[in-house]
Coordinates of C-alpha atoms and ligand atoms in Angstrom, one line a residue:
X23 CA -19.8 17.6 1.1
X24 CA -18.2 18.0 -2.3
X25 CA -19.7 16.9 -5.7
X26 CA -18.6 13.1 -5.4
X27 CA -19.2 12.7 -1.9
X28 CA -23.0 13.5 -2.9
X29 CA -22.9 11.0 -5.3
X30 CA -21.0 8.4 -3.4
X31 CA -23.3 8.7 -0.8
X32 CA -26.6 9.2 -2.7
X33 CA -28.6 6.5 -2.0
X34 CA -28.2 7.4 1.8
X35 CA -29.4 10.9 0.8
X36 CA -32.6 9.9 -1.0
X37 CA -33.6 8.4 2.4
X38 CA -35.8 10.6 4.3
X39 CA -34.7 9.3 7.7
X40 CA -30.8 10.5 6.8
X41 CA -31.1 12.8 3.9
X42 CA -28.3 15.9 3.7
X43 CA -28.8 16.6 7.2
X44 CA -28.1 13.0 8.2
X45 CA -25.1 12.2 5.7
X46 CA -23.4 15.4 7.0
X47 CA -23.5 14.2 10.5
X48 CA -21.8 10.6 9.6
X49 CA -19.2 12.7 7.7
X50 CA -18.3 14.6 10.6
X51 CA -18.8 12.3 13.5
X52 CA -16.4 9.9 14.7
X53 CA -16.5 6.1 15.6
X54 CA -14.4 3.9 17.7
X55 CA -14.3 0.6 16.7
X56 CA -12.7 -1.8 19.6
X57 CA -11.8 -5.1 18.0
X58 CA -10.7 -5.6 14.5
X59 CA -11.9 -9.3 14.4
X60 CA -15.4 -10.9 13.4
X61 CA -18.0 -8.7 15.0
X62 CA -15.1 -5.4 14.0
X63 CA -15.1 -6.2 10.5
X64 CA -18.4 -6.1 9.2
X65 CA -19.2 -2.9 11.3
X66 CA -16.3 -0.6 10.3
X67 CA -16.2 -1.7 6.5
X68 CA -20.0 -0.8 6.8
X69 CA -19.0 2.3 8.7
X70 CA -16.6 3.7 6.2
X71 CA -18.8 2.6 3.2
X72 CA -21.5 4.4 4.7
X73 CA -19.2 7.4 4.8
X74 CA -18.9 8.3 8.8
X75 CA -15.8 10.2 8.5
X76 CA -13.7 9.5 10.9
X77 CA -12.5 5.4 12.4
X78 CA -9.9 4.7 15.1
X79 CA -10.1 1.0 14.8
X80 CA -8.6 -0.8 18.0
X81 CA -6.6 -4.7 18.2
X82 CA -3.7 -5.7 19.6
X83 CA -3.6 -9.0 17.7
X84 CA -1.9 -10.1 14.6
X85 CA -3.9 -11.4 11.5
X86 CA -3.5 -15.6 11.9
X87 CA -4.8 -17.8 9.1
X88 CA -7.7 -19.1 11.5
X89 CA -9.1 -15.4 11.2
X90 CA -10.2 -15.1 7.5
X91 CA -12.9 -17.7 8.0
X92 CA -14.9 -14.4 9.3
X93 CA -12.9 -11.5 9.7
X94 CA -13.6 -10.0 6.1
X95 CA -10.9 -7.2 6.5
X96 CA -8.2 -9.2 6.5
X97 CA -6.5 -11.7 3.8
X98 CA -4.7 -14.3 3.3
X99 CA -1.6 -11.5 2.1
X100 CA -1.9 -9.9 5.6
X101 CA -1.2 -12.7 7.7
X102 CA 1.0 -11.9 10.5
X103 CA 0.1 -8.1 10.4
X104 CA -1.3 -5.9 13.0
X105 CA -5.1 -6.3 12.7
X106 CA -5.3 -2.9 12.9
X107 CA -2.9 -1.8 10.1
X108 CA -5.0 -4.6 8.2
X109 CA -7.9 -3.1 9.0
X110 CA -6.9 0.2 8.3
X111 CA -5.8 -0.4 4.6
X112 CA -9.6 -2.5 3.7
X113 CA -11.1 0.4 5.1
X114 CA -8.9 2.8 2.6
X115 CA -9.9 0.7 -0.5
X116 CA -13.2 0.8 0.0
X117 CA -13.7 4.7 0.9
X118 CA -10.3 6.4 1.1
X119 CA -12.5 9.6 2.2
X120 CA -12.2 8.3 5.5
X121 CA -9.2 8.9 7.9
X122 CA -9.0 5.6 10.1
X123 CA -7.0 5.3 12.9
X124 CA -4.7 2.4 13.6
X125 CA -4.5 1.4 17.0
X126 CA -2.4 -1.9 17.3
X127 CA -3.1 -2.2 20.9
X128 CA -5.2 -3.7 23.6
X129 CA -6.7 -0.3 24.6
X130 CA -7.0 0.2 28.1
X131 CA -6.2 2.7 30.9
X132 CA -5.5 6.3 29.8
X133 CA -5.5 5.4 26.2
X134 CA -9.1 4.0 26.4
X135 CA -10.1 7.2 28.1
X136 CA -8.3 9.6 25.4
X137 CA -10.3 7.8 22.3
X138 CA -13.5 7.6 24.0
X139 CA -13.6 11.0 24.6
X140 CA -12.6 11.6 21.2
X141 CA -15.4 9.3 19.9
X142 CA -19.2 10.3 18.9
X143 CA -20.3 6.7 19.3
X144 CA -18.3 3.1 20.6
X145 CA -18.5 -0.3 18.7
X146 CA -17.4 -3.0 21.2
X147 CA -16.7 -5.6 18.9
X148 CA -14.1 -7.2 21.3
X149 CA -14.1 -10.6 22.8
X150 CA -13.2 -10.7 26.8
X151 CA -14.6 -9.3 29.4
X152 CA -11.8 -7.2 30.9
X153 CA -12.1 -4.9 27.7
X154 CA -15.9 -5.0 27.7
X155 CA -16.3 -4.0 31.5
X156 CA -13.3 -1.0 30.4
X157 CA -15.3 0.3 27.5
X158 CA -18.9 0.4 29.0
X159 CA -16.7 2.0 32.4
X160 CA -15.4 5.2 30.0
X161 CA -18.8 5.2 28.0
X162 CA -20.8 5.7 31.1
X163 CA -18.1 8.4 32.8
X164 CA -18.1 10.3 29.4
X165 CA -21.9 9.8 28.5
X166 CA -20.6 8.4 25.0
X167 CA -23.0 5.9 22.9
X168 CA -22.0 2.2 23.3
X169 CA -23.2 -0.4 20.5
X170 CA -22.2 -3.5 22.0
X171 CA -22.4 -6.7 20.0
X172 CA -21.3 -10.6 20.7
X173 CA -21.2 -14.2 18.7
X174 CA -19.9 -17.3 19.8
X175 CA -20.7 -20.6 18.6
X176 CA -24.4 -19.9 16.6
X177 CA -25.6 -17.3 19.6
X178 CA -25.5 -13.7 18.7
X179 CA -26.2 -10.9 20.9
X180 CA -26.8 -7.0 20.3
X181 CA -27.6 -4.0 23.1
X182 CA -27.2 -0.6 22.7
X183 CA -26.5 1.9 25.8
X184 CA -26.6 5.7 26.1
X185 CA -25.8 7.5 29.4
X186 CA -26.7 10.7 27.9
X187 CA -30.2 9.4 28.6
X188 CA -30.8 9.5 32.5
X189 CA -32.3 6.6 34.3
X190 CA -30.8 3.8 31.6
X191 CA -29.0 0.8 32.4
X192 CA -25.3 0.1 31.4
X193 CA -23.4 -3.1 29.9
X194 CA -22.2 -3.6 33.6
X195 CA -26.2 -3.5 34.9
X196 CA -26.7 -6.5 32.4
X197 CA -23.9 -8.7 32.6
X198 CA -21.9 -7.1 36.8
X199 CA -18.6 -7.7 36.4
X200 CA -16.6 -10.5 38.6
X201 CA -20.0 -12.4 37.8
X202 CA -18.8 -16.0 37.8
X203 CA -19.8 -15.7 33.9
X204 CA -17.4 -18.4 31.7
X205 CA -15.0 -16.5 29.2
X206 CA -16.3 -18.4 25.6
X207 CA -13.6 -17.5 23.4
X208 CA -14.1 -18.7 19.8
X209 CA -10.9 -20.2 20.0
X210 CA -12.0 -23.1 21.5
X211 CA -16.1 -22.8 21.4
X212 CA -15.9 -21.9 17.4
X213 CA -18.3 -19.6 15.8
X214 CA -20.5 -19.6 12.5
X215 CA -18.8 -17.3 10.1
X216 CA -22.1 -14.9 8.8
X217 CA -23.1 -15.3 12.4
X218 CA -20.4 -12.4 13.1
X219 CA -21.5 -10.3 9.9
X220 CA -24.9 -10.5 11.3
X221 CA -24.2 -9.2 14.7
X222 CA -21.1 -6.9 13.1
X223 CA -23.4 -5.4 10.3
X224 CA -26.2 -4.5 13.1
X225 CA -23.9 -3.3 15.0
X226 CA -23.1 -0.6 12.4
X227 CA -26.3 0.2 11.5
X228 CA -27.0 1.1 15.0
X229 CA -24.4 3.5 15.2
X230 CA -25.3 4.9 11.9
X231 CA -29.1 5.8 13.1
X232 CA -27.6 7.0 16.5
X233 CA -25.1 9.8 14.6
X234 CA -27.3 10.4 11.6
X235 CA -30.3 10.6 13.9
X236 CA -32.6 8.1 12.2
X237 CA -35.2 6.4 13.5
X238 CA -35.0 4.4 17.3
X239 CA -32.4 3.2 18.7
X240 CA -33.9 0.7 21.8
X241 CA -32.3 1.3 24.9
X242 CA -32.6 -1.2 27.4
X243 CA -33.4 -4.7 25.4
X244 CA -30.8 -7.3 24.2
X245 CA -31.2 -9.0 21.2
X246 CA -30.1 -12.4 21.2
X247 CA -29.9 -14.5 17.6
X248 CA -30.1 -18.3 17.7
X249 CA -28.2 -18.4 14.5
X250 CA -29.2 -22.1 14.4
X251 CA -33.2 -22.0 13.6
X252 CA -32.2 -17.8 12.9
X253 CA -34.9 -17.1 15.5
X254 CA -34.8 -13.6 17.2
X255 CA -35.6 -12.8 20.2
X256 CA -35.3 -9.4 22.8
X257 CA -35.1 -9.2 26.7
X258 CA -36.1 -6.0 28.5
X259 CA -33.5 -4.9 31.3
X260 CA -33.2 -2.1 33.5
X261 CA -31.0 0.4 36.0
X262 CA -29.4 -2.0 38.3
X263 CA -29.9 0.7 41.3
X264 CA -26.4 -1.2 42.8
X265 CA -24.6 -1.1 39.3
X266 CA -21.2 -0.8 40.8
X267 CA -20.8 1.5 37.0
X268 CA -23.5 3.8 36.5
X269 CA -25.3 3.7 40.3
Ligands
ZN329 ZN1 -25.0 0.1 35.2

């Protein structure tokens, strides 16, 4: 790091949990960030703020006026663009350090595979299930961290997942695909605006302590937010020995 990156990211240095060591780490390592929308925007401006030094940040969609409720990288001047490119150019102003990726797709298939395996850590901070069951799929085959996050309406839910630790369960042991689990798209079920920056914002920090290797990240619990009386609380899970994933 250079004189003004020591100074930029000073106050993550003074902590003993990060320090040099720590800071170095997020400047090398690099995130992939799947969804540019509620839960994506708080976790990669607090990505690139905090100085992790390299983004791909992943959306097919177009920035739409019923967005900028909650998705905080985008404005009103961007409507219509890729929420990607959008994306990409908030992330610039606030830390132009960081080289972010602009990836105004859906990913799936081969491409999915090609920036997983390119990625130190996964943000799912996409809303279906087809994507979600993808991700955790290409986390699990390449042993890549997987901070998963969700809001809808005032319900919030967080889970982390590492198959580089054997014997732990995967998104897919939680929630088995082709489960006859309703799609709740904030389209029509709506969703609390800070609810997003909560779960988005935790979301980040629990990448950040996975690369910077700070503190513990809890493998195996879901955190679920009832964003209504703001009561927490955590659900232990394990290996689904039948996982059709990581069995
Ligand atoms: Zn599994």
């Amino acid at each position: 790091m250079n004189d003004e990156q020591l100074l930029r990211y000073s106050r993550h240095i003074l902590l003993d949990e990060i320090g040099i060591e720590g800071q170095q780490r997020l400047v090398n390592a690099k995130a992939l960030v799947v969804g540019a929308g509620g839960l994506g925007s708080p976790a990669a401006l607090y990505l690139a703020a905090a100085g992790l030094g390299h983004i791909s940040l992943a959306d097919g969609d177009q920035v739409d006026l019923t967005n900028l409720q909650r998705q905080i990288l985008h404005t009103q001047e961007r409507i219509g663009q890729p929420k990607a490119c959008s994306g990409q150019v908030a992330l610039a102003h606030i830390n132009p350090e960081v080289q972010v990726e602009a990836i105004n797709s859906r990913l799936a298939g081969e491409a999915l595979a090609a920036q997983v395996a390119d990625a130190d850590v996964v943000l799912d901070c996409c809303d279906n299930f087809a994507t979600r069951h993808a991700v955790n799929r290409e986390c699990v085959r390449q042993r890549t961290p997987l901070v998963s996050g969700a809001a809808i309406r005032f319900a919030g839910q967080l889970a982390v997942f590492d198959s580089r630790h054997k014997d732990t369960p995967c998104y897919s042991c939680l929630f088995p695909e082709g489960d006859d689990v309703e799609e709740e798209r904030c389209a029509v079920m709506g969703v609390f605006a800070p609810l997003t920056g909560i779960i988005g914002a935790m979301q980040a920090a629990e990448a950040l302590k996975l690369i910077a290797g700070a503190g513990e990240v809890v493998l195996g619990r879901l955190w679920l937010l009832d964003g209504l009386s703001m009561e927490w609380r955590s659900v232990n899970f394990s290996k689904d020995p039948q996982c059709s994933v990581c069995a």
